[in-house]
């Protein structure tokens, strides 16, 4: 890792050339206006201080080594004892304006902090944490507004013994990045409140959960629609009522059509009872009429939908069996009926198609290739990505980036979540309730939940060409309340999700809501 012979030879070279020692620091003291050696290829392996870079702190913990992302070498931080180190490069003579640092990173996790930053640029320091990814490289970005003609690029670790990061292929270019959607699905909220659910701010004062979420940075709400659910919730009337509250908070609205009376997902896409026995032709009319009816009623009360999902997690199609992916031409017809109804109500509403399995590149390509060849109309792509089911963060980034570029559409996370604890508040077993089910590097804690959301958001933010729209957290308000269980046909069913809400078992807002303020 450290090569004393190489270092000694570097020191002796200027003397052999007859130069005074005072000339040695000149190259590092004169900062350039462009990033030098961003791929760490200049020195080979074992350079204690990479060419063009400087170090501060426990400098022995920062070095180059083989195994680059693009080229042959990378920057690594590692030590056998606890360490704090910064590898940095100072840029001057910059034209003021918006810039974006892009980097490819890996991390074994466990650090107190590990991040890339842009600082001393004239405004507030901007940071992006390194997601925990021990094998696959992940691209992250850091935007900044330079106002002082200078900026420092900084790679930072505050680490415990044995913790490591790899960083490579940094670029610093004009541009910016951010996400516009900081959303949450709150479909369970109306029933929760009707059954006595209480929501409190972080200091314990009871309040409107939407106002609490809004104050934390939430700007978009997602509401599912069932046709005729057994419990009378998540139907047209309830969605209309909740939509008024959403819009009163100044939030945008995503309406998620399941085209069912019950949960629709990759495992089941049951037709509503009212549509049972209908011909395929009639089902196309049913989809159009139901979609138009709900959205037109929303528009009429002044709460027009900003985005609509035509179907929910439709990996296998919808309205089985007629709309199964085993009959793509029929599925395409149903999807286009939904699209046409959305646009007939409001041409400006974004129509999204939503799949689960956000880390499944091959499956996502197959589905959207089929949709495209079948003439399916859509404006955006939504993916569910649960890290404990749907592959690694690197798999997710690969799939998300590919969908955006392959189909030329903006992409977003329609659903994700993470537990802040493993035990259950009610008698119903939680879906994620053992440490073996967690994603490595992300504990079931408020800090782990916060980190998961910020790291997923960083991946969405890094989608090229500004096509990463943002994230919807799934069921932020689904706390454990008697009568508000998972099964609309069974009032005694429990909640398997309360350990993944954004309100704790004391009903207080969790500090993990801070993810809503991600860039």
Short mmCIF file of C-alpha atoms in Angstrom, two decimals:
data_model
loop_
_atom_site.label_atom_id
_atom_site.label_comp_id
_atom_site.label_asym_id
_atom_site.label_seq_id
_atom_site.Cartn_x
_atom_site.Cartn_y
_atom_site.Cartn_z
CA UNK A 1 0.00 0.00 0.00
CA UNK A 2 2.82 2.39 0.91
CA UNK A 3 6.05 2.26 -1.13
CA UNK A 4 8.95 4.04 0.63
CA UNK A 5 11.28 3.45 -2.30
CA UNK A 6 8.94 5.21 -4.70
CA UNK A 7 8.54 8.14 -2.29
CA UNK A 8 12.29 8.49 -1.70
CA UNK A 9 12.97 8.47 -5.45
CA UNK A 10 10.38 11.23 -5.95
CA UNK A 11 12.13 13.40 -3.36
CA UNK A 12 15.59 12.85 -4.84
CA UNK A 13 14.68 13.63 -8.44
CA UNK A 14 14.54 17.45 -8.04
CA UNK A 15 17.94 17.42 -6.29
CA UNK A 16 19.50 15.45 -9.12
CA UNK A 17 18.19 18.05 -11.51
CA UNK A 18 19.93 20.78 -9.52
CA UNK A 19 16.76 22.39 -8.22
CA UNK A 20 16.48 24.07 -4.84
CA UNK A 21 14.21 22.31 -2.32
CA UNK A 22 12.09 25.43 -2.07
CA UNK A 23 10.80 24.67 -5.56
CA UNK A 24 9.23 21.39 -4.48
CA UNK A 25 5.81 22.63 -3.25
CA UNK A 26 5.25 24.88 -6.26
CA UNK A 27 3.11 22.42 -8.22
CA UNK A 28 0.74 21.69 -5.34
CA UNK A 29 0.50 25.34 -4.30
CA UNK A 30 -0.58 26.42 -7.77
CA UNK A 31 -4.14 25.25 -8.11
CA UNK A 32 -5.63 24.57 -11.50
CA UNK A 33 -9.13 25.41 -12.69
CA UNK A 34 -9.69 21.82 -13.81
CA UNK A 35 -9.61 18.61 -11.79
CA UNK A 36 -6.26 16.81 -11.99
CA UNK A 37 -5.87 13.04 -11.85
CA UNK A 38 -9.55 12.37 -11.15
CA UNK A 39 -9.05 8.74 -12.16
CA UNK A 40 -6.00 8.24 -9.89
CA UNK A 41 -4.01 6.77 -12.80
CA UNK A 42 -1.00 9.12 -12.57
CA UNK A 43 1.02 7.22 -9.98
CA UNK A 44 0.17 3.54 -10.23
CA UNK A 45 -0.43 1.58 -7.06
CA UNK A 46 0.94 2.53 -3.69
CA UNK A 47 1.08 6.32 -4.03
CA UNK A 48 0.71 7.76 -0.55
CA UNK A 49 -0.43 11.10 -1.99
CA UNK A 50 -1.95 10.86 -5.48
CA UNK A 51 -0.65 13.36 -8.04
CA UNK A 52 -2.60 16.61 -7.94
CA UNK A 53 -4.16 15.80 -4.57
CA UNK A 54 -3.33 16.76 -0.98
CA UNK A 55 -4.07 15.01 2.28
CA UNK A 56 -4.91 15.96 5.83
CA UNK A 57 -5.23 13.91 9.01
CA UNK A 58 -4.14 10.29 9.23
CA UNK A 59 -2.50 10.43 5.82
CA UNK A 60 -1.29 6.83 5.92
CA UNK A 61 -4.92 5.75 5.56
CA UNK A 62 -5.23 7.30 2.08
CA UNK A 63 -3.45 5.74 -0.90
CA UNK A 64 -3.89 4.50 -4.44
CA UNK A 65 -4.15 0.83 -5.28
CA UNK A 66 -5.08 -1.51 -8.12
CA UNK A 67 -8.69 -2.22 -8.97
CA UNK A 68 -10.12 0.92 -10.52
CA UNK A 69 -13.64 1.52 -11.75
CA UNK A 70 -12.61 2.82 -15.16
CA UNK A 71 -8.82 2.56 -15.33
CA UNK A 72 -6.37 0.39 -13.42
CA UNK A 73 -6.21 2.26 -10.11
CA UNK A 74 -8.42 3.84 -7.47
CA UNK A 75 -8.17 5.94 -4.33
CA UNK A 76 -8.74 3.99 -1.12
CA UNK A 77 -9.12 4.90 2.53
CA UNK A 78 -8.30 2.11 4.97
CA UNK A 79 -6.34 1.48 8.15
CA UNK A 80 -6.08 -1.28 10.72
CA UNK A 81 -6.83 1.26 13.46
CA UNK A 82 -9.43 4.02 13.70
CA UNK A 83 -8.61 6.94 11.41
CA UNK A 84 -9.70 10.33 10.11
CA UNK A 85 -8.41 11.39 6.73
CA UNK A 86 -9.27 13.83 3.97
CA UNK A 87 -7.99 13.62 0.39
CA UNK A 88 -8.63 16.94 -1.29
CA UNK A 89 -7.91 19.10 -4.32
CA UNK A 90 -8.19 22.88 -4.46
CA UNK A 91 -9.44 24.47 -7.68
CA UNK A 92 -9.06 28.18 -8.44
CA UNK A 93 -9.69 30.46 -11.36
CA UNK A 94 -13.14 28.98 -11.83
CA UNK A 95 -15.86 30.84 -13.66
CA UNK A 96 -18.64 31.33 -11.14
CA UNK A 97 -21.76 29.23 -11.71
CA UNK A 98 -23.28 25.81 -11.19
CA UNK A 99 -20.97 22.79 -11.08
CA UNK A 100 -21.42 19.09 -10.46
CA UNK A 101 -18.92 16.60 -9.09
CA UNK A 102 -19.50 13.00 -10.20
CA UNK A 103 -17.70 10.06 -8.61
CA UNK A 104 -17.82 6.27 -8.62
CA UNK A 105 -17.62 4.85 -5.12
CA UNK A 106 -17.73 1.73 -2.99
CA UNK A 107 -17.77 1.34 0.77
CA UNK A 108 -17.75 -1.50 3.26
CA UNK A 109 -19.73 0.68 5.67
CA UNK A 110 -19.33 1.10 9.41
CA UNK A 111 -17.75 4.56 9.36
CA UNK A 112 -18.89 7.42 11.56
CA UNK A 113 -18.97 9.30 8.26
CA UNK A 114 -17.72 8.73 4.71
CA UNK A 115 -18.60 11.33 2.12
CA UNK A 116 -17.55 13.43 -0.83
CA UNK A 117 -17.89 17.18 -0.44
CA UNK A 118 -17.54 20.45 -2.30
CA UNK A 119 -16.52 23.21 0.10
CA UNK A 120 -15.01 26.70 0.22
CA UNK A 121 -16.86 27.43 -3.01
CA UNK A 122 -18.48 30.61 -1.73
CA UNK A 123 -21.60 29.11 -0.16
CA UNK A 124 -22.64 26.23 2.05
CA UNK A 125 -20.65 23.00 1.86
CA UNK A 126 -22.40 20.31 -0.17
CA UNK A 127 -22.00 16.63 0.75
CA UNK A 128 -23.06 13.25 -0.53
CA UNK A 129 -22.51 10.22 1.68
CA UNK A 130 -21.05 7.06 0.19
CA UNK A 131 -23.73 4.35 0.05
CA UNK A 132 -22.72 1.01 1.56
CA UNK A 133 -21.78 -1.17 -1.40
CA UNK A 134 -18.98 -3.64 -0.83
CA UNK A 135 -18.90 -5.07 -4.36
CA UNK A 136 -20.67 -2.99 -7.01
CA UNK A 137 -19.53 0.53 -7.85
CA UNK A 138 -22.14 3.27 -7.42
CA UNK A 139 -22.13 6.68 -9.08
CA UNK A 140 -22.94 9.65 -6.84
CA UNK A 141 -23.06 13.37 -7.55
CA UNK A 142 -22.52 16.56 -5.57
CA UNK A 143 -23.80 19.87 -6.99
CA UNK A 144 -22.57 23.27 -5.88
CA UNK A 145 -22.93 26.91 -6.85
CA UNK A 146 -19.46 28.47 -7.10
CA UNK A 147 -19.53 32.17 -6.19
CA UNK A 148 -15.88 32.82 -5.20
CA UNK A 149 -14.07 31.50 -8.31
CA UNK A 150 -12.70 28.60 -6.27
CA UNK A 151 -13.76 25.27 -4.81
CA UNK A 152 -12.25 22.39 -2.87
CA UNK A 153 -13.07 18.79 -3.76
CA UNK A 154 -12.88 16.64 -0.65
CA UNK A 155 -13.03 12.89 0.01
CA UNK A 156 -13.55 12.31 3.73
CA UNK A 157 -13.49 9.35 6.10
CA UNK A 158 -14.02 9.30 9.85
CA UNK A 159 -13.67 5.59 10.29
CA UNK A 160 -13.28 2.73 12.72
CA UNK A 161 -10.52 0.15 12.41
CA UNK A 162 -10.83 -1.83 9.20
CA UNK A 163 -13.42 0.40 7.54
CA UNK A 164 -12.71 1.15 3.89
CA UNK A 165 -13.86 3.15 0.88
CA UNK A 166 -12.89 3.17 -2.80
CA UNK A 167 -13.29 6.30 -4.94
CA UNK A 168 -12.56 6.66 -8.65
CA UNK A 169 -13.28 8.51 -11.88
CA UNK A 170 -14.13 11.92 -10.43
CA UNK A 171 -15.25 14.61 -12.85
CA UNK A 172 -16.02 18.25 -12.09
CA UNK A 173 -18.10 19.89 -14.77
CA UNK A 174 -20.70 22.60 -15.30
CA UNK A 175 -24.19 21.45 -14.38
CA UNK A 176 -26.39 20.69 -11.44
CA UNK A 177 -28.48 17.93 -9.92
CA UNK A 178 -31.43 17.50 -7.61
CA UNK A 179 -34.67 15.59 -7.23
CA UNK A 180 -38.09 17.18 -7.50
CA UNK A 181 -40.20 14.49 -5.79
CA UNK A 182 -39.86 13.96 -2.05
CA UNK A 183 -43.01 11.96 -1.61
CA UNK A 184 -44.78 9.37 0.48
CA UNK A 185 -47.68 7.01 0.06
CA UNK A 186 -50.26 7.82 2.76
CA UNK A 187 -53.08 5.58 1.57
CA UNK A 188 -53.64 4.11 5.04
CA UNK A 189 -54.01 7.50 6.74
CA UNK A 190 -57.78 8.10 6.50
CA UNK A 191 -58.61 4.72 8.00
CA UNK A 192 -55.94 5.09 10.67
CA UNK A 193 -57.40 8.37 11.86
CA UNK A 194 -60.95 6.99 11.74
CA UNK A 195 -59.83 4.13 13.99
CA UNK A 196 -58.17 6.43 16.51
CA UNK A 197 -54.67 6.83 15.10
CA UNK A 198 -52.77 9.80 16.50
CA UNK A 199 -49.74 11.53 14.99
CA UNK A 200 -47.32 13.73 16.89
CA UNK A 201 -44.45 15.99 15.97
CA UNK A 202 -40.97 15.19 17.28
CA UNK A 203 -41.63 16.96 20.58
CA UNK A 204 -44.81 14.98 21.20
CA UNK A 205 -47.54 17.47 20.28
CA UNK A 206 -50.43 15.86 18.42
CA UNK A 207 -51.12 17.36 15.01
CA UNK A 208 -52.12 16.87 11.41
CA UNK A 209 -49.74 14.23 10.05
CA UNK A 210 -49.74 15.89 6.63
CA UNK A 211 -48.64 19.17 8.17
CA UNK A 212 -45.93 17.35 10.13
CA UNK A 213 -44.70 15.62 6.98
CA UNK A 214 -44.85 18.86 5.00
CA UNK A 215 -42.79 20.66 7.64
CA UNK A 216 -40.15 17.95 7.24
CA UNK A 217 -39.94 18.55 3.49
CA UNK A 218 -42.50 16.19 1.94
CA UNK A 219 -43.91 17.70 -1.26
CA UNK A 220 -45.85 14.90 -3.00
CA UNK A 221 -48.46 12.41 -1.74
CA UNK A 222 -49.37 9.08 -3.33
CA UNK A 223 -52.86 7.62 -2.89
CA UNK A 224 -54.04 4.24 -4.14
CA UNK A 225 -57.50 3.71 -5.56
CA UNK A 226 -59.46 0.48 -5.31
CA UNK A 227 -62.77 0.12 -7.13
CA UNK A 228 -65.06 -1.24 -4.41
CA UNK A 229 -62.98 -2.34 -1.40
CA UNK A 230 -64.67 -4.27 1.39
CA UNK A 231 -63.86 -1.70 4.09
CA UNK A 232 -64.89 1.36 2.10
CA UNK A 233 -61.43 2.93 2.24
CA UNK A 234 -59.09 3.73 -0.66
CA UNK A 235 -62.13 4.16 -2.89
CA UNK A 236 -63.10 7.20 -4.93
CA UNK A 237 -64.85 9.05 -2.11
CA UNK A 238 -61.97 8.58 0.37
CA UNK A 239 -59.36 9.57 -2.20
CA UNK A 240 -61.31 12.75 -2.97
CA UNK A 241 -61.40 13.66 0.72
CA UNK A 242 -57.71 13.02 1.33
CA UNK A 243 -56.74 14.80 -1.90
CA UNK A 244 -58.26 18.01 -0.50
CA UNK A 245 -55.96 17.75 2.51
CA UNK A 246 -52.94 17.02 0.33
CA UNK A 247 -53.51 20.01 -1.91
CA UNK A 248 -54.30 22.25 1.08
CA UNK A 249 -50.73 21.56 2.26
CA UNK A 250 -49.39 22.70 -1.11
CA UNK A 251 -48.33 19.19 -2.04
CA UNK A 252 -48.69 17.49 -5.39
CA UNK A 253 -50.79 14.36 -5.88
CA UNK A 254 -50.05 10.97 -7.43
CA UNK A 255 -53.08 8.72 -7.93
CA UNK A 256 -52.22 5.00 -8.05
CA UNK A 257 -54.89 2.94 -9.84
CA UNK A 258 -54.86 -0.74 -8.84
CA UNK A 259 -57.89 -1.68 -11.00
CA UNK A 260 -58.92 -4.08 -8.26
CA UNK A 261 -60.89 -4.23 -5.01
CA UNK A 262 -57.79 -5.48 -3.20
CA UNK A 263 -53.98 -5.28 -3.29
CA UNK A 264 -52.55 -5.60 -6.79
CA UNK A 265 -48.88 -6.58 -7.14
CA UNK A 266 -46.71 -9.04 -9.11
CA UNK A 267 -48.40 -11.95 -7.31
CA UNK A 268 -52.03 -11.02 -7.90
CA UNK A 269 -53.96 -8.72 -10.22
CA UNK A 270 -57.58 -9.61 -9.44
CA UNK A 271 -60.37 -7.93 -11.39
CA UNK A 272 -62.84 -5.88 -9.34
CA UNK A 273 -65.98 -7.86 -8.54
CA UNK A 274 -68.03 -5.36 -10.57
CA UNK A 275 -66.02 -6.21 -13.68
CA UNK A 276 -66.00 -9.98 -13.26
CA UNK A 277 -67.12 -11.79 -16.39
CA UNK A 278 -66.68 -8.73 -18.59
CA UNK A 279 -65.27 -9.25 -22.08
CA UNK A 280 -61.88 -7.81 -22.97
CA UNK A 281 -63.58 -5.07 -24.95
CA UNK A 282 -65.73 -4.18 -21.95
CA UNK A 283 -62.67 -4.21 -19.65
CA UNK A 284 -61.04 -1.58 -21.87
CA UNK A 285 -64.14 0.56 -21.38
CA UNK A 286 -64.15 -0.19 -17.64
CA UNK A 287 -60.56 1.01 -17.30
CA UNK A 288 -61.30 4.19 -19.23
CA UNK A 289 -64.50 4.99 -17.36
CA UNK A 290 -63.12 4.29 -13.87
CA UNK A 291 -59.94 6.25 -14.51
CA UNK A 292 -61.84 9.17 -16.03
CA UNK A 293 -64.47 9.15 -13.28
CA UNK A 294 -62.00 9.38 -10.38
CA UNK A 295 -59.72 11.92 -12.04
CA UNK A 296 -62.55 14.11 -13.32
CA UNK A 297 -64.06 14.23 -9.83
CA UNK A 298 -60.66 15.26 -8.46
CA UNK A 299 -60.39 17.98 -11.07
CA UNK A 300 -63.94 19.19 -10.38
CA UNK A 301 -63.14 19.79 -6.70
CA UNK A 302 -59.95 21.66 -7.55
CA UNK A 303 -57.46 18.89 -6.73
CA UNK A 304 -56.32 17.76 -10.18
CA UNK A 305 -53.91 14.81 -10.13
CA UNK A 306 -50.34 15.77 -11.02
CA UNK A 307 -49.32 12.19 -11.80
CA UNK A 308 -51.20 8.94 -12.34
CA UNK A 309 -50.08 5.33 -12.26
CA UNK A 310 -52.01 3.17 -14.70
CA UNK A 311 -51.70 -0.04 -12.69
CA UNK A 312 -49.68 -1.02 -9.63
CA UNK A 313 -46.58 -3.24 -9.86
CA UNK A 314 -47.76 -4.66 -13.17
CA UNK A 315 -44.76 -6.90 -13.90
CA UNK A 316 -47.21 -9.64 -14.86
CA UNK A 317 -49.81 -7.29 -16.33
CA UNK A 318 -53.16 -6.40 -14.77
CA UNK A 319 -56.80 -7.48 -14.77
CA UNK A 320 -55.84 -11.13 -15.02
CA UNK A 321 -56.20 -13.12 -17.11
CA UNK A 322 -57.25 -10.84 -19.96
CA UNK A 323 -54.53 -8.27 -19.24
CA UNK A 324 -51.71 -10.67 -18.43
CA UNK A 325 -48.28 -10.23 -20.02
CA UNK A 326 -48.96 -13.56 -21.74
CA UNK A 327 -51.20 -11.48 -24.01
CA UNK A 328 -49.27 -8.25 -24.59
CA UNK A 329 -51.57 -6.84 -27.24
CA UNK A 330 -54.50 -6.95 -24.81
CA UNK A 331 -52.43 -5.53 -21.95
CA UNK A 332 -51.30 -2.72 -24.25
CA UNK A 333 -54.91 -1.93 -25.05
CA UNK A 334 -55.86 -1.73 -21.36
CA UNK A 335 -52.87 0.48 -20.53
CA UNK A 336 -53.64 2.83 -23.41
CA UNK A 337 -57.27 3.07 -22.26
CA UNK A 338 -55.98 4.30 -18.93
CA UNK A 339 -53.56 6.72 -20.58
CA UNK A 340 -56.25 8.15 -22.82
CA UNK A 341 -58.60 8.69 -19.87
CA UNK A 342 -55.91 10.53 -17.89
CA UNK A 343 -55.15 12.86 -20.79
CA UNK A 344 -58.84 13.43 -21.51
CA UNK A 345 -59.25 14.87 -18.01
CA UNK A 346 -56.01 16.86 -17.99
CA UNK A 347 -53.39 16.72 -20.71
CA UNK A 348 -50.71 17.95 -18.31
CA UNK A 349 -50.99 15.03 -15.90
CA UNK A 350 -47.97 12.71 -16.06
CA UNK A 351 -48.80 9.05 -16.79
CA UNK A 352 -46.44 6.55 -15.18
CA UNK A 353 -46.12 2.80 -15.56
CA UNK A 354 -45.02 1.03 -12.38
CA UNK A 355 -43.07 -2.20 -11.96
CA UNK A 356 -41.71 -3.90 -8.86
CA UNK A 357 -38.23 -5.47 -8.64
CA UNK A 358 -36.19 -2.30 -9.12
CA UNK A 359 -32.90 -4.19 -9.32
CA UNK A 360 -34.02 -6.53 -12.11
CA UNK A 361 -32.38 -5.16 -15.26
CA UNK A 362 -33.36 -8.03 -17.55
CA UNK A 363 -36.97 -8.13 -16.37
CA UNK A 364 -37.41 -4.36 -16.59
CA UNK A 365 -35.96 -4.30 -20.10
CA UNK A 366 -38.15 -7.18 -21.23
CA UNK A 367 -41.29 -5.49 -19.91
CA UNK A 368 -40.68 -2.02 -21.31
CA UNK A 369 -39.30 -3.35 -24.60
CA UNK A 370 -42.57 -5.26 -24.94
CA UNK A 371 -44.59 -2.18 -24.00
CA UNK A 372 -42.72 -0.03 -26.50
CA UNK A 373 -43.08 -2.53 -29.32
CA UNK A 374 -46.78 -2.81 -28.43
CA UNK A 375 -47.32 0.93 -28.77
CA UNK A 376 -48.03 1.56 -25.09
CA UNK A 377 -48.15 5.27 -24.26
CA UNK A 378 -46.54 6.60 -21.08
CA UNK A 379 -44.61 9.61 -19.77
CA UNK A 380 -42.56 8.23 -16.85
CA UNK A 381 -41.29 4.99 -15.34
CA UNK A 382 -41.81 4.11 -11.67
CA UNK A 383 -40.01 1.23 -9.96
CA UNK A 384 -40.51 -0.28 -6.53
CA UNK A 385 -37.16 -0.90 -4.89
CA UNK A 386 -36.96 -2.63 -1.54
CA UNK A 387 -33.33 -3.47 -0.79
CA UNK A 388 -34.19 -6.57 1.22
CA UNK A 389 -36.00 -8.09 -1.82
CA UNK A 390 -34.97 -6.42 -5.05
CA UNK A 391 -31.18 -6.70 -5.37
CA UNK A 392 -28.23 -4.53 -4.39
CA UNK A 393 -28.00 -0.76 -4.59
CA UNK A 394 -25.66 -1.23 -7.56
CA UNK A 395 -28.26 -3.46 -9.27
CA UNK A 396 -30.86 -0.78 -8.63
CA UNK A 397 -28.71 2.00 -10.07
CA UNK A 398 -27.96 -0.07 -13.18
CA UNK A 399 -31.66 -0.76 -13.76
CA UNK A 400 -32.80 2.81 -13.08
CA UNK A 401 -30.12 4.37 -15.31
CA UNK A 402 -30.85 1.89 -18.08
CA UNK A 403 -34.58 2.55 -18.02
CA UNK A 404 -34.03 6.30 -18.23
CA UNK A 405 -31.63 6.10 -21.17
CA UNK A 406 -33.14 3.16 -23.06
CA UNK A 407 -36.66 4.64 -23.13
CA UNK A 408 -35.77 8.32 -22.88
CA UNK A 409 -38.16 8.84 -19.97
CA UNK A 410 -37.86 10.28 -16.47
CA UNK A 411 -37.72 7.67 -13.71
CA UNK A 412 -38.66 7.59 -10.05
CA UNK A 413 -38.92 5.23 -7.10
CA UNK A 414 -42.63 4.56 -6.71
CA UNK A 415 -42.07 2.64 -3.47
CA UNK A 416 -39.27 2.05 -1.01
CA UNK A 417 -39.03 1.83 2.78
CA UNK A 418 -36.79 0.60 5.59
CA UNK A 419 -37.38 -0.53 9.18
CA UNK A 420 -36.37 1.60 12.17
CA UNK A 421 -36.74 -1.39 14.52
CA UNK A 422 -37.52 -5.11 14.21
CA UNK A 423 -40.05 -5.85 16.97
CA UNK A 424 -43.77 -5.50 16.41
CA UNK A 425 -46.07 -3.05 18.16
CA UNK A 426 -49.20 -5.13 17.53
CA UNK A 427 -49.67 -8.90 17.63
CA UNK A 428 -49.16 -9.28 13.88
CA UNK A 429 -45.72 -10.39 12.71
CA UNK A 430 -43.85 -7.75 10.74
CA UNK A 431 -42.81 -8.44 7.15
CA UNK A 432 -39.20 -7.54 8.00
CA UNK A 433 -38.47 -8.64 11.55
CA UNK A 434 -35.07 -10.33 11.68
CA UNK A 435 -31.57 -8.91 11.24
CA UNK A 436 -30.89 -11.52 8.55
CA UNK A 437 -33.50 -9.81 6.35
CA UNK A 438 -31.78 -6.41 6.48
CA UNK A 439 -29.46 -4.88 3.90
CA UNK A 440 -25.82 -5.13 4.99
CA UNK A 441 -24.62 -1.81 6.37
CA UNK A 442 -28.11 -0.54 7.17
CA UNK A 443 -29.24 -1.45 10.70
CA UNK A 444 -32.89 -1.49 11.77
CA UNK A 445 -32.64 1.84 13.55
CA UNK A 446 -33.72 5.40 12.94
CA UNK A 447 -30.18 6.12 11.74
CA UNK A 448 -30.29 3.10 9.42
CA UNK A 449 -33.66 4.12 8.03
CA UNK A 450 -32.38 7.66 7.45
CA UNK A 451 -29.23 6.45 5.75
CA UNK A 452 -31.14 4.06 3.49
CA UNK A 453 -33.45 6.78 2.26
CA UNK A 454 -30.66 9.29 1.67
CA UNK A 455 -28.55 6.75 -0.20
CA UNK A 456 -31.45 5.67 -2.42
CA UNK A 457 -32.17 9.35 -3.06
CA UNK A 458 -28.52 9.92 -4.00
CA UNK A 459 -28.79 7.18 -6.63
CA UNK A 460 -31.97 8.71 -8.08
CA UNK A 461 -30.30 12.14 -8.08
CA UNK A 462 -27.36 10.72 -10.06
CA UNK A 463 -29.47 9.43 -12.98
CA UNK A 464 -27.90 11.07 -16.06
CA UNK A 465 -29.49 13.95 -17.95
CA UNK A 466 -31.63 15.00 -14.98
CA UNK A 467 -34.05 12.13 -15.50
CA UNK A 468 -34.20 11.05 -11.84
CA UNK A 469 -37.41 12.57 -10.48
CA UNK A 470 -37.33 11.39 -6.87
CA UNK A 471 -38.88 8.96 -4.43
CA UNK A 472 -42.14 7.99 -2.77
CA UNK A 473 -41.71 6.40 0.67
CA UNK A 474 -44.22 3.61 1.02
CA UNK A 475 -46.86 4.02 3.74
CA UNK A 476 -45.24 6.65 5.94
CA UNK A 477 -48.33 6.89 8.18
CA UNK A 478 -49.25 3.20 8.55
CA UNK A 479 -48.79 2.90 12.30
CA UNK A 480 -50.24 0.11 14.42
CA UNK A 481 -53.90 1.01 15.04
CA UNK A 482 -56.58 -1.56 15.91
CA UNK A 483 -58.83 -2.06 12.91
CA UNK A 484 -56.36 -0.68 10.37
CA UNK A 485 -54.72 -3.94 9.38
CA UNK A 486 -53.57 -5.14 6.00
CA UNK A 487 -56.75 -6.99 4.99
CA UNK A 488 -59.76 -4.79 4.06
CA UNK A 489 -62.01 -7.87 4.39
CA UNK A 490 -60.89 -8.61 7.98
CA UNK A 491 -61.23 -5.90 10.62
CA UNK A 492 -59.08 -7.90 13.04
CA UNK A 493 -56.11 -8.23 10.69
CA UNK A 494 -52.94 -6.59 11.96
CA UNK A 495 -50.31 -4.33 10.46
CA UNK A 496 -47.05 -5.92 9.30
CA UNK A 497 -45.49 -2.56 8.41
CA UNK A 498 -45.55 -0.31 11.48
CA UNK A 499 -41.79 -0.76 11.98
CA UNK A 500 -41.28 0.87 8.56
CA UNK A 501 -43.49 3.91 9.07
CA UNK A 502 -42.01 7.38 9.55
CA UNK A 503 -43.75 7.74 12.92
CA UNK A 504 -42.48 5.78 15.91
CA UNK A 505 -44.29 3.48 18.34
CA UNK A 506 -44.84 6.57 20.51
CA UNK A 507 -46.59 8.15 17.46
CA UNK A 508 -43.89 10.81 17.19
CA UNK A 509 -42.33 11.88 13.90
CA UNK A 510 -39.01 10.12 13.44
CA UNK A 511 -35.91 12.17 12.68
CA UNK A 512 -35.53 10.00 9.55
CA UNK A 513 -38.10 12.33 7.96
CA UNK A 514 -35.02 14.47 7.31
CA UNK A 515 -34.55 12.48 4.07
CA UNK A 516 -37.33 14.60 2.54
CA UNK A 517 -34.80 17.45 2.47
CA UNK A 518 -32.37 15.55 0.28
CA UNK A 519 -31.38 17.62 -2.72
#
